[in-house]
Each structure stands twice: as C-alpha cells, then as structure tokens.
Coordinates of C-alpha atoms (C1' of nucleotides) in Angstrom, one line a residue:
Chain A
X97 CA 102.7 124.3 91.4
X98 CA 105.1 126.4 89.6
X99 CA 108.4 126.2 88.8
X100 CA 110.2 128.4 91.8
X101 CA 113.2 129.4 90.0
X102 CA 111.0 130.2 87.0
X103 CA 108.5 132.3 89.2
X104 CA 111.6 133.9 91.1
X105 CA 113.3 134.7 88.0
X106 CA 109.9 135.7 86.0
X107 CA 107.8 137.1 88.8
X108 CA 106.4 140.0 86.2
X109 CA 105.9 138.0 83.9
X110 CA 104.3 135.3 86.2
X111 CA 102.1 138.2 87.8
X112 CA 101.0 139.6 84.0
X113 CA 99.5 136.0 83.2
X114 CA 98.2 135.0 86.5
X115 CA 95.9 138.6 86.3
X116 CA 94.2 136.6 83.3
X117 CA 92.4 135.2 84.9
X118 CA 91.9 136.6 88.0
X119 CA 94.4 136.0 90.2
X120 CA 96.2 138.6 91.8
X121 CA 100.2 137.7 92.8
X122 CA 101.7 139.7 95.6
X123 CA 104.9 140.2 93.7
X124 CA 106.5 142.4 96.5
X125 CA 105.6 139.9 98.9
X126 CA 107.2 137.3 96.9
X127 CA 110.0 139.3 96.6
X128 CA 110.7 140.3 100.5
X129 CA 109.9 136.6 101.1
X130 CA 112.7 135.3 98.5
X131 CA 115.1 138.0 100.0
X132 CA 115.1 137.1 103.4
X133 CA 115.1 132.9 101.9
X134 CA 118.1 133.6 100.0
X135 CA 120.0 135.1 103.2
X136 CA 118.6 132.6 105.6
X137 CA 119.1 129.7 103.6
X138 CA 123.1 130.7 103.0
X139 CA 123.8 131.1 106.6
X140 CA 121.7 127.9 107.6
X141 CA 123.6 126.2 105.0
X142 CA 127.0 127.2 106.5
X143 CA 126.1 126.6 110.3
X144 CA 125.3 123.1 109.4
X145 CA 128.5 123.0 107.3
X146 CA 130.5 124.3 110.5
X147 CA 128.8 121.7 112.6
X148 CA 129.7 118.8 110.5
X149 CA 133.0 119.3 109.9
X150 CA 133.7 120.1 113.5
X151 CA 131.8 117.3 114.6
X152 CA 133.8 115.1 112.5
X153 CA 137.0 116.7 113.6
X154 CA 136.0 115.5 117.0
X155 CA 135.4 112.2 116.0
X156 CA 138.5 111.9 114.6
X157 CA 140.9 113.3 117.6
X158 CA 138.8 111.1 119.9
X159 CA 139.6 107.7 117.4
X160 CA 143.5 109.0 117.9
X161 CA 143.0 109.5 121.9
X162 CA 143.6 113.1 122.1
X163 CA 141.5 115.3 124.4
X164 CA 138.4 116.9 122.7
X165 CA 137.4 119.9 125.2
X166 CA 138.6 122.3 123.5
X167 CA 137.1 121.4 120.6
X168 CA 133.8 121.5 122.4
X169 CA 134.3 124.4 123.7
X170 CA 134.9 125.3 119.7
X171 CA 130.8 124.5 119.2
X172 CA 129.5 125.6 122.3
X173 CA 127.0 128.1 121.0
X174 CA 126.9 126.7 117.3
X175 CA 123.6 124.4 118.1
X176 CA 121.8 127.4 119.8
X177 CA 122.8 129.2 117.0
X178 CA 122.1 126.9 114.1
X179 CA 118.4 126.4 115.7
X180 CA 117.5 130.0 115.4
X181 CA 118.7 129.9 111.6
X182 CA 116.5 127.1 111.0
X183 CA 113.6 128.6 113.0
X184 CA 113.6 131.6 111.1
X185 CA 114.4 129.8 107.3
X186 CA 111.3 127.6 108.1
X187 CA 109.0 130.1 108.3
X188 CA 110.1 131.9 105.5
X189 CA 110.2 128.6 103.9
X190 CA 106.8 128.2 105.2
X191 CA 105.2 131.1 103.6
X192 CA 106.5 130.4 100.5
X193 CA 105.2 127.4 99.9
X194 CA 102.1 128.6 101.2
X195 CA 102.0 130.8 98.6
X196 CA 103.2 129.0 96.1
X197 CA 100.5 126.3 96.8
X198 CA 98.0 128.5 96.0
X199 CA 99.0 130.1 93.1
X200 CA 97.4 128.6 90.1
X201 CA 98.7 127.4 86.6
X202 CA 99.5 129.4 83.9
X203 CA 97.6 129.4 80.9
X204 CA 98.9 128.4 77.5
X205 CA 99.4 130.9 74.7
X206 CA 96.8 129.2 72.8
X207 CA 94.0 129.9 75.2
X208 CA 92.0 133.2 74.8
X209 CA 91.9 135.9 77.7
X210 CA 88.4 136.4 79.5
X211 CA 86.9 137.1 82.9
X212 CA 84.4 134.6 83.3
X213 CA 82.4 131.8 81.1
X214 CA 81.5 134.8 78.4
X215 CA 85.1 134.6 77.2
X216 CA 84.8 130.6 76.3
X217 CA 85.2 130.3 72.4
X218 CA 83.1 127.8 70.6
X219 CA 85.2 125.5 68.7
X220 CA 83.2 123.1 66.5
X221 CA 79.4 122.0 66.4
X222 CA 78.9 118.6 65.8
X223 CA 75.6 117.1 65.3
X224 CA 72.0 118.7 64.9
X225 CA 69.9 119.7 67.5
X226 CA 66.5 117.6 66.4
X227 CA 62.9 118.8 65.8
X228 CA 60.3 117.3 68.4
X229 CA 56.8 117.4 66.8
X230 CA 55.6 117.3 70.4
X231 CA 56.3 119.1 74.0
X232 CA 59.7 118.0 74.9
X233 CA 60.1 116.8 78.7
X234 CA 62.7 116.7 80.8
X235 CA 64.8 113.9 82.4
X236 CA 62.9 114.4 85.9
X237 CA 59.6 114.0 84.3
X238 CA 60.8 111.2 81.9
X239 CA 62.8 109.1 84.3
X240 CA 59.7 109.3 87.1
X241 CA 57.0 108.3 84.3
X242 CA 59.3 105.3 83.8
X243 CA 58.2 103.2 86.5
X244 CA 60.6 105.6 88.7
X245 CA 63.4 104.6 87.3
X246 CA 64.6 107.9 88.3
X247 CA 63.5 108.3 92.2
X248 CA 64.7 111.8 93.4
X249 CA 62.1 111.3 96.8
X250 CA 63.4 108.3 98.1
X251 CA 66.8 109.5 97.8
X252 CA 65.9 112.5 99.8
X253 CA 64.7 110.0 102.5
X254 CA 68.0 107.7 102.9
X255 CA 70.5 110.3 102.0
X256 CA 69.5 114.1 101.4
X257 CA 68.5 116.2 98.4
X258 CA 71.2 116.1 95.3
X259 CA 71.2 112.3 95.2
X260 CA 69.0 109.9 93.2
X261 CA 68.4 106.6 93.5
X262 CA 68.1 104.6 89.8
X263 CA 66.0 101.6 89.7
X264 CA 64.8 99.0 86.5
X265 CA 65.8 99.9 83.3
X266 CA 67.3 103.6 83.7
X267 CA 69.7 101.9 86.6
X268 CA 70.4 99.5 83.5
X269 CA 71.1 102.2 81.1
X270 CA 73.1 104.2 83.5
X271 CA 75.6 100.7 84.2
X272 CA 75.6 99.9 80.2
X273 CA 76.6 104.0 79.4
X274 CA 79.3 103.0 81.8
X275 CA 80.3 99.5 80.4
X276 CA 79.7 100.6 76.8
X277 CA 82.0 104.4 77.4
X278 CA 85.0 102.1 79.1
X279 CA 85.0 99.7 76.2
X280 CA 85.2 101.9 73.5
X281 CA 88.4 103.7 75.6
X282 CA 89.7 100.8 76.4
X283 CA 89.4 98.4 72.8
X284 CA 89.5 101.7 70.3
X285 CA 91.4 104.2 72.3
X286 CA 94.2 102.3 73.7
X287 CA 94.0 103.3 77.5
X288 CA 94.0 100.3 80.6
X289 CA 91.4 99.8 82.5
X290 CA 91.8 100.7 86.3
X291 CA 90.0 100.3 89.7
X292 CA 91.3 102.7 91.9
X293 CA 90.6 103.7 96.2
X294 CA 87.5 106.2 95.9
X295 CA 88.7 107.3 99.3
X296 CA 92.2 108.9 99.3
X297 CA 94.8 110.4 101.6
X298 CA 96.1 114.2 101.6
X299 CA 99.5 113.7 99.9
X300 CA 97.3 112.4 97.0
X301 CA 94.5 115.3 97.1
X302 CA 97.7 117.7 97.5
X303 CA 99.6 116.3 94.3
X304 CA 96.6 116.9 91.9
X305 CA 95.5 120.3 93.1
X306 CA 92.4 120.0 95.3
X307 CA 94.4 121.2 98.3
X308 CA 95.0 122.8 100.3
X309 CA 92.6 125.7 98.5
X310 CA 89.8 123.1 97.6
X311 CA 89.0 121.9 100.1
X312 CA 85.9 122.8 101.3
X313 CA 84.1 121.0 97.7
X314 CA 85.0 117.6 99.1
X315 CA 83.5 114.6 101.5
X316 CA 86.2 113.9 104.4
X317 CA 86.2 111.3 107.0
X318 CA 87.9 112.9 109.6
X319 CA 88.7 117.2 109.6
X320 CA 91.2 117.6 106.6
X321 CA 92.9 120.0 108.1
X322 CA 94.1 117.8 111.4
X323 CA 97.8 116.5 110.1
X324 CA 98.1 112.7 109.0
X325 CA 94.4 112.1 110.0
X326 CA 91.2 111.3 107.8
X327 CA 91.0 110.5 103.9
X328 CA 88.7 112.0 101.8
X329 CA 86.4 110.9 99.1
X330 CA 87.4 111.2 95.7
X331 CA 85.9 114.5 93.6
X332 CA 86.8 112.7 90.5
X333 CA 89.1 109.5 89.4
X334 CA 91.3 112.1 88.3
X335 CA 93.0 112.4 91.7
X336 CA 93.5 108.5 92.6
X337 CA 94.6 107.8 89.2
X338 CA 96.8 110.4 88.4
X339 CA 98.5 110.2 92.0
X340 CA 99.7 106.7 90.2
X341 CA 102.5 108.5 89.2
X342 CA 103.6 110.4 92.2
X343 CA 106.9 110.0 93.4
X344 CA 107.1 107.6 90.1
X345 CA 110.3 107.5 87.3
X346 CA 109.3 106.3 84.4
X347 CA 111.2 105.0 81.8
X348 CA 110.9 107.1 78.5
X349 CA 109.7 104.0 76.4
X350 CA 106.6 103.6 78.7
X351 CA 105.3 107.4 77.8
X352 CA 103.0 107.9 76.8
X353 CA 100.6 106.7 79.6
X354 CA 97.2 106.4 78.8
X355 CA 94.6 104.9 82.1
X356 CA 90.6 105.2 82.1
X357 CA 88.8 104.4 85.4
X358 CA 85.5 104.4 86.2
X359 CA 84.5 105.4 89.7
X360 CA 81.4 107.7 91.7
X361 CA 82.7 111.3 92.4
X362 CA 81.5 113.0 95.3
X363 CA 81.3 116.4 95.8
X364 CA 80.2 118.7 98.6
X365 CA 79.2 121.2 95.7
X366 CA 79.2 124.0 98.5
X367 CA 78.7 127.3 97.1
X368 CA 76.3 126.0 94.2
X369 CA 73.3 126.7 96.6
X370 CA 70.1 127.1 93.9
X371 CA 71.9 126.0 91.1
X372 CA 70.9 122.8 88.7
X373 CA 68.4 122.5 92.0
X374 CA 66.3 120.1 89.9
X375 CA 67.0 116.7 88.3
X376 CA 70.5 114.7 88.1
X377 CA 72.8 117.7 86.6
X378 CA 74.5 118.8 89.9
X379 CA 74.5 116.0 92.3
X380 CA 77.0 115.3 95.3
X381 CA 77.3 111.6 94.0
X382 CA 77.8 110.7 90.7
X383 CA 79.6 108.1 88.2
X384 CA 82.0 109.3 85.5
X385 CA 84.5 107.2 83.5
X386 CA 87.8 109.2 83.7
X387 CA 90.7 109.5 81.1
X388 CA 94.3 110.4 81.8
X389 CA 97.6 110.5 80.5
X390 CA 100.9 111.1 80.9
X391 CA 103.0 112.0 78.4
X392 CA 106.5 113.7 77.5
X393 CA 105.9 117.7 77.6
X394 CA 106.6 117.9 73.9
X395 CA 103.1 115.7 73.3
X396 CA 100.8 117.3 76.0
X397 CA 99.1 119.9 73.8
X398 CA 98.7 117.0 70.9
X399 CA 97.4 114.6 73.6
X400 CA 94.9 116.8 74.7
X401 CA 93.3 117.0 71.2
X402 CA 93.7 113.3 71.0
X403 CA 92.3 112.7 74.8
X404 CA 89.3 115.5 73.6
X405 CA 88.6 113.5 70.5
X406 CA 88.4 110.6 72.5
X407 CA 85.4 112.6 74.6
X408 CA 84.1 113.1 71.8
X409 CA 83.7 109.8 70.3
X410 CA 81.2 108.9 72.8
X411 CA 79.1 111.7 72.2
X412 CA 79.2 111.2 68.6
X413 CA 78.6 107.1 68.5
X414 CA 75.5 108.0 70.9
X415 CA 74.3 110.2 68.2
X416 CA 74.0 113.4 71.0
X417 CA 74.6 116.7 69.5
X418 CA 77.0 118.5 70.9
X419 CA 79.6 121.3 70.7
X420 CA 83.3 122.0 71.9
X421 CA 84.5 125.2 74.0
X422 CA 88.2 126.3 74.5
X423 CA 87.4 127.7 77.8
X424 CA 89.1 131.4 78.4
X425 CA 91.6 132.2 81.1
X426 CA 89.1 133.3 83.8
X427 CA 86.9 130.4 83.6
X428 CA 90.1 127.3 83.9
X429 CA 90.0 125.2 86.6
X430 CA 93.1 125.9 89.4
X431 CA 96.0 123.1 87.6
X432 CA 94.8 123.7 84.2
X433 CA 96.8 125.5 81.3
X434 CA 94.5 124.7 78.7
X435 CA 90.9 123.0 78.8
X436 CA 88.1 122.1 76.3
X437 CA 84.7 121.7 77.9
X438 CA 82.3 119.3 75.9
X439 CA 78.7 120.7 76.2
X440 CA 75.9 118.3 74.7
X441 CA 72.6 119.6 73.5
X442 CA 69.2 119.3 76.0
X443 CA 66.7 119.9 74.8
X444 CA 64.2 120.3 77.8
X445 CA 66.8 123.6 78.7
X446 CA 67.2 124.3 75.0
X447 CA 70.5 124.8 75.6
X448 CA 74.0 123.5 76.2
X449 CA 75.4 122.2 79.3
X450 CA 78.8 120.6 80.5
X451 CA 79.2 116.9 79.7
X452 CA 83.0 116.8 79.6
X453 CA 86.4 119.0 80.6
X454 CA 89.3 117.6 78.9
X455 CA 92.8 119.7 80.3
X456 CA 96.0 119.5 80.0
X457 CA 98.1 120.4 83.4
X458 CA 101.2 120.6 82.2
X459 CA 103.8 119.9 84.6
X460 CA 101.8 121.8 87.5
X461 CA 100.2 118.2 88.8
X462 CA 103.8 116.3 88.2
X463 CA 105.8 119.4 90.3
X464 CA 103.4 118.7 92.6
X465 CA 103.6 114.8 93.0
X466 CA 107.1 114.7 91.7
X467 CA 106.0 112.5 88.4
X468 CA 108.5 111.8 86.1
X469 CA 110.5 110.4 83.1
X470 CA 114.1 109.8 82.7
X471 CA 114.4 111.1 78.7
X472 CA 117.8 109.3 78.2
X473 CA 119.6 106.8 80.4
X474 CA 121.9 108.1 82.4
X475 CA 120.2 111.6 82.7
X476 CA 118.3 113.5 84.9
X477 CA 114.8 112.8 85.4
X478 CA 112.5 115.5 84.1
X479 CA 108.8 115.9 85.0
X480 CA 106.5 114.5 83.0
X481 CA 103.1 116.1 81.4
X482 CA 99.6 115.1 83.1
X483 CA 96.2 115.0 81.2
X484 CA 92.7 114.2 82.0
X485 CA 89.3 114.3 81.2
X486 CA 85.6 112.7 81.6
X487 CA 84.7 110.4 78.6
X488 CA 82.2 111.1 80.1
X489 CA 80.2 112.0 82.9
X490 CA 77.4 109.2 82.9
X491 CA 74.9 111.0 84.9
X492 CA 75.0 113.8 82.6
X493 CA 75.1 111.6 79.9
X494 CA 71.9 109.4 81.0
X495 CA 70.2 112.6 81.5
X496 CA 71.2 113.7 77.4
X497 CA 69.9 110.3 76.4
X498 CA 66.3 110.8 77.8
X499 CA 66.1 114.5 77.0
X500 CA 67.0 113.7 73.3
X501 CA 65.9 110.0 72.8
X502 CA 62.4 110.6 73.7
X503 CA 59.4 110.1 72.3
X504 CA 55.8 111.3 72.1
X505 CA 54.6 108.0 74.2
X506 CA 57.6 109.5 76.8
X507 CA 59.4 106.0 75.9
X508 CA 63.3 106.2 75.1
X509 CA 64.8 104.7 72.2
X510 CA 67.6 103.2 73.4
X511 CA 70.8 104.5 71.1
X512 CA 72.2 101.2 68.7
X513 CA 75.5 101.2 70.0
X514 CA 74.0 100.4 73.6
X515 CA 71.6 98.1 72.9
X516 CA 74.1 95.3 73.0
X517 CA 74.5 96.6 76.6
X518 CA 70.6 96.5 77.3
X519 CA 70.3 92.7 76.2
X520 CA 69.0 94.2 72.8
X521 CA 66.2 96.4 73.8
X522 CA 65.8 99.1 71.4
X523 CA 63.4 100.7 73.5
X524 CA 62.5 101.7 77.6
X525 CA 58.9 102.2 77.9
Chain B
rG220 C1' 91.0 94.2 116.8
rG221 C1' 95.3 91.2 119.6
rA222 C1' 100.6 89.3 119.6
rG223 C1' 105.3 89.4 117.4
rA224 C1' 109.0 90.8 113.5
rG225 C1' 110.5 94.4 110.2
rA226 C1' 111.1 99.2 106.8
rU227 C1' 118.7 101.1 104.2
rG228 C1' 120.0 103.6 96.9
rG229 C1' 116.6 100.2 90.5
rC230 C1' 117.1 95.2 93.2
rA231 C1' 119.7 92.2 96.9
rG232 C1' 122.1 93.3 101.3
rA233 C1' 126.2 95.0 105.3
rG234 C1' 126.1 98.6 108.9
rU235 C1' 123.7 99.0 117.0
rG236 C1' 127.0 106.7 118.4
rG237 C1' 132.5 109.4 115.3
rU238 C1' 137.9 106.4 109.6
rU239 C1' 130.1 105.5 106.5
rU240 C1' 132.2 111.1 102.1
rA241 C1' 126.2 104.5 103.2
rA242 C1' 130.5 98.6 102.4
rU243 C1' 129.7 94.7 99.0
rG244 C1' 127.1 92.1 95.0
rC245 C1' 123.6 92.3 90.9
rA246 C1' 121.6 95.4 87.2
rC247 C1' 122.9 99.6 84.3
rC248 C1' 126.4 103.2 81.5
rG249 C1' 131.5 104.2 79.5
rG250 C1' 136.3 102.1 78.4
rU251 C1' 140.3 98.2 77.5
rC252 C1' 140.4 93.5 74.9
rU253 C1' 137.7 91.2 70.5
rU254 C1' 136.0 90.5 63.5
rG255 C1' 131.6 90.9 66.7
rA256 C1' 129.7 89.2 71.3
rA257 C1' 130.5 86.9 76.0
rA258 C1' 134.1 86.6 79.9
rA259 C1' 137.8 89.3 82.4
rC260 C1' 139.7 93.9 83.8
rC261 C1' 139.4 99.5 84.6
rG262 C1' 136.2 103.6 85.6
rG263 C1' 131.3 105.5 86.5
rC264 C1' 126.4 105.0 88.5
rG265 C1' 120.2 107.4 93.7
rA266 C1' 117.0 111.7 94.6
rG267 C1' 115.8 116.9 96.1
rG268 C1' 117.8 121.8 97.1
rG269 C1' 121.3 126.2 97.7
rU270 C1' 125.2 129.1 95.5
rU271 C1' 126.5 130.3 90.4
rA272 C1' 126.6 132.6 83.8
rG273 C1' 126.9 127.3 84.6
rU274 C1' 124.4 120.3 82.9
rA275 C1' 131.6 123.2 86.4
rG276 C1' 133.1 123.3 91.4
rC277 C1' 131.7 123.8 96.5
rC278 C1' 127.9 123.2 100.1
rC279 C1' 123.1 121.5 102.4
rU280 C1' 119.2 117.7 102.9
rU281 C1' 117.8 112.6 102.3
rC282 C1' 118.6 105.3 105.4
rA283 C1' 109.5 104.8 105.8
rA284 C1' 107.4 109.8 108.1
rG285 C1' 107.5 113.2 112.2
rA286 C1' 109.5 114.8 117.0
rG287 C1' 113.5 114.2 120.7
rU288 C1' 118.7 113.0 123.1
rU289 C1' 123.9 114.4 121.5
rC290 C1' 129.4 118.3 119.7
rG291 C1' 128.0 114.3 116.3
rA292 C1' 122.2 109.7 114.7
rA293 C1' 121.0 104.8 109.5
rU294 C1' 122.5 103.4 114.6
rC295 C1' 119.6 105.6 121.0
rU296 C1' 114.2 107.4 122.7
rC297 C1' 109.0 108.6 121.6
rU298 C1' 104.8 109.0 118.0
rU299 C1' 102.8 107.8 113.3
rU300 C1' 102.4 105.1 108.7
rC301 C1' 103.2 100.8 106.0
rU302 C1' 104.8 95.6 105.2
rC303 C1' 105.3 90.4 106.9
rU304 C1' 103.9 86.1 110.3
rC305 C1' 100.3 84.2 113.7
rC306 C1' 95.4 84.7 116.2
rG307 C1' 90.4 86.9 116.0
rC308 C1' 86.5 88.8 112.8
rC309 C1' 84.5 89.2 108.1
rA310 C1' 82.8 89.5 101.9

RNA sequence: GGAGAGAUGGCAGAGUGGUUUAAUGCACCGGUCUUGAAAACCGGCGAGGGUUAGUAGCCCUUCAAGAGUUCGAAUCUCUUUCUCUCCGCCA
C-alpha cells in the first residue's frame, strides 16, 4: 500500500510511475473520491464533536440535579444526522481503500522501464555452462531411471497432475538441499531459523500483498471471500514470516531483522494452463527455504544486495551456473519496488529458468501490516523496510542438480558440499 | 468437542451508564539535588487519523474484533476470535 497523503499529494506523479509498468491509476477518480472524503470526513468529524460535548454537558447538569429536557431536545436530530454522515464517509472511505489496495508499489529509480520479461537486464554471469560429451537428459527422464525416485504417475493417482511424489535417494537429496541451504543461512549468513503455520488467516495474506487481488493463485479452506472464515495455505513462507512483524514496534537496536524458514508453498498456479506442463518446474506443491529481513529504510536497497548474495551463495557452493536479472518495471511482482531474479542454467532446456526472486518491498508490506521501528526513544514510530527472497527454491534446485550433475551412465554426482548431507555418497546411481 | 472464567496503554492493575479528558504503580524520558550515581522530589510519557505551511494548536477514533441499545458505552445486549482452568479425544 501506498502512502495516502503521498499518493493524494503526488497523484501525477504516482500515475506517471504506476504506467511503467502497466498499471493504469484513475487519477480523476482518485480525485472526486478524495474531494467528497475531505468534506465528509470534516462534517462527520464535527457531528461527533457536537455529540460529545453535548452529551457531556448532560451528564454534568444531571450530576448537579438540574432538568436535562431541554438539552435533549438540543440533540434530537443529531444521531439521525451523524448516521447519515457516517453512512456516506464509509463508502467513500470504502472505495478508497479499495482502490488503494490494489494499487501496486512503485518502482525504484534504479530499476529499468519495460513491458514485459524482454525488458529484464542481465546483471552478472557466474559460472560456465558445461560441455556434455553425450545427449543430455532431463530431470523427468533422470529422476524415473533412478529407481523412480521421481514418480510423477503415482502422484497423479493420490493427488492430481503438478505434484510429485520423491522416493529413495532423490527424496534424500531433495531433504539434504533443504538441510544443507538453511545451514549455510543460518551459520554463515546470520539469519534464525523459524517454523512458521503453513496455513494462514486473511489479515496475514492482506499484510503481504496476496490480497485481496491474488487471490485466486492460492489453496483456501473455506471461500476467502466470506469475512472472518477459512485460512489459506501459504504461497510462500514469505507471508507467515513476514506477518511476524505486523502490528509489531521494534526497538531500533534489534534492526536489522534477518529470519529464514523453510516450509512447502502451495499454489493454485491458475492461469499457467500448458505452461512447465512437464517435470517438477511449476508444481502446486513445493519446498523452498525463505529469507527475509527487516531493516531501517536507509539499509533496504543494501540489504537487498546482501539478501541476493546470500541467494547466490547456494548456487555458487553447488557449483550450478547461473546468472542474475534486475527485472524491469512490467515484469515486478505487485509489493515489489525492486527485484533480482536468480536464473540457473539447464541444460536439458538449454536455457535459463527462475531459481530465485530476491525483492525489496519497501515500506508497501509494513503500511500494510503496520510494521515498525521506533528510530529514537521517545519518537514516533516509523515503518520499517521488508525484504525477502528464496535461497532457494529446492524443487527447482533438485531439478538443476540432475540436469547438470549427470552423467553418461544417467547417475548423479552428488555436489561435495552435500555429501555430508547424503551420509557421504558422492554418487546416486 | 463439553463446562466454566477471562481479554483495559510497554508491563501490572482500578474502573458495572455521565466529574474517566482511562485512576494508580512499575518501567521509560526530561529536570532539581549530587563530584558522579542511587534515593527523594517535580514534570512528561500509548497508537491511528483529520485539519493545517506545520513534528504548533484544535478535533475525531481506539479499553480483543464486529454489530446493537442510549442524548451518552471500557461499563448493558448479541455474535466472533483468542487466552486460562477442568473434562473428553489425540501425536
């Protein structure tokens, strides 16, 4: 959410950015809207007043014995009248909000302006793709030759299609990714460990951005949409661990905070029909270890650099190639101001493909969940930045491992750093 | 799941319809005193919003959340959520 005196007093401005990246803001709605607020909100304001200090007056001529009709007769009318005020400021009220719920982040400066995924600028290669002196497979074909390990039929069976069921040594691999990715974050990296609800309520989906517009990508238990009913499972850690700090002061001498969880996402993935059909890259269950932070506004653009090199770590101590893309206005998720997407190599797509987003929010998550600091006793609390990203996805990252870990037999060689992990295997054949 | 008791500012804790503009204590901040500190004393001290040039003043909202009764609600009524105690069930 953004600031509404900022977006009252700035609404050009506002409108200019927001067309970055595709969104269009009704600016003359905005304004009629914030007109009639403004006039409704002043009178409201000074019925109430009236009532209360007539109300108190009665209080007090009753306490000396006096006789109050008159008086009453003084605020016969003012209830009637105060309710149609307020009837008519709440829906203004309403709209506005509605609005303003939708309306996504602004970009930073920094990031460059383009429509869609074309406009992402490569940052840095790290890493060589290697040579294969034989036909490259993919993960499917890999993880089935491997006693099933991968076992997309029998998901199919128990659940649907876009789920997998894991088995022998690949389930191993995919746990030790996990155990090995929240160790290094944890020992090197400096963030705390968390286990977090994978089902949460609407205040929390709310704070970090997935509603009310996003709603239709996620798993609920009950409609969404029915008030105070049904949670919902979790897209990404992101949302239970960030929501940590909503409605939360903290002192400036705990900032910055830095959590990593790891936890299945789920995701409805409607509207990706055809797409990654094949194999583990778009599934509606999946594992990730998370990262966030929150941090004082002046650090959030250094902390996303640190939180990204943090990303990267994993990719590099796994030995995957890999490259980093600032992604362009049009193709930022809804709270972000700035995001790097890590993309590691496959070679069965020769190509590319999304391993990691690491954003910075800004203060659009804390408005949202009222997160903040207090940056000097005695003074108003101010919100706090939020930050997150995958370090990493470990589906994604199991499926990078066979692609570029295999051999001619179709036997993985099991990365060093993980072999502590896979009671010191240095193969799965 | 059943029965009962609760939810008040950072914490503790008064307050059962109008001198509550939420008492008081602790914690915290500023001051007096002191070589310095402690103690004592004096003053301040929640959050959100509106108006405004304003971090000034004034005003509104906020006593778990929502709805209601009333001229007036922390206080009365209803619903929901959560917490605690006991029982049941379970890992």
């Amino acid at each position: 959410m953004l600031d509404s005196k900022y977006l009252r007093a700035e609404l050009a401005e506002t409108a200019a950015r927001q067309a970055t990246r595709g969104f269009v803001l009704d600016v003359e709605k905005i304004n009629a809207l914030e007109l009639q607020r403004r006039e409704l909100q002043v009178a409201t304001q000074e019925l109430q007043n009236q009532r209360n200090s007539k109300s108190k007056a009665i209080g007090q001529a009753k306490a000396r014995g006096e006789d109050i009709t008159p008086l009453l007769a003084e605020v016969d009318g003012l209830g009637a009248e105060l309710d149609r005020a307020k009837l008519q400021l709440d829906a203004v009220l309403a709209e506005l909000d509605a609005i303003a719920a939708t309306i996504p982040n602004l970009p930073d400066l920094s990031v460059p302006v383009g429509n869609d995924e074309q406009g992402n600028v490569e940052v840095r290669r790290v890493g060589t793709p290697r040579q294969f002196d034989f036909d490259v497979k993919d993960h499917v074909a890999l993880g089935e030759a491997l006693d099933k390990g991968l076992d997309f039929e029998s998901a199919v069976k128990i659940a649907g299609s876009r789920f997998v069921v894991m088995k022998g040594q690949i389930a191993r691999l995919h746990r030790a990714l996990t155990q090995f990715m929240l160790d290094l974050h944890t020992e090197q990296h400096g963030y705390t460990e968390m286990y977090v609800p994978y089902l949460v309520n609407k205040d929390s989906l709310f704070g970090t951005g997935q509603l009310p517009k996003f709603g239709a990508d996620l798993f609920h238990t009950q409609p969404a949409t029915e008030e105070g009913v049904g949670m919902s499972l979790i897209p990404t850690a992101e949302v239970p661990v960030t929501n940590l700090a909503r409605d939360r002061i903290y002192d400036l001498a705990e900032l910055p905070v830095k959590m990593t969880a790891h936890t299945p996402c789920f995701r409805s993935e409607a509207g990706s029909y055809g797409r990654d059909t094949r194999g583990l890259i778009r599934q509606h269950q999946f594992d990730k270890v998370e990262l966030v932070q929150l941090v004082h506004p002046a650090q959030s653009m250094s902390a996303l650099e640190e939180l990204t090199g943090h990303a990267e770590k994993v990719l590099q101590l796994l030995e995957l190639p890999y490259r980093v893309m600032l992604l362009c206005t049009g193709d930022m998720g809804f709270g972000s101001c700035k995001t790097y997407d890590l993309e590691v190599w496959l070679p069965a797509q020769n190509t590319y493909r999304e391993i990691s987003s690491c954003s910075s929010m800004g203060d659009f998550q804390a408005r949202r969940m009222q997160a903040r600091f207090r940056p000097e006793e005695g003074k108003k609390p101010e919100l706090l930045h939020t930050l997150n990203g995958s370090g990493l996805a470990v589906g994604r990252t199991l499926v990078a491992i066979l692609e570029n870990c295999q051999q001619a037999d179709g036997s993985i060689a099991i990365p060093a750093v993980l072999q502590p992990y896979m009671a010191g295997k240095t193969v799965i054949a």
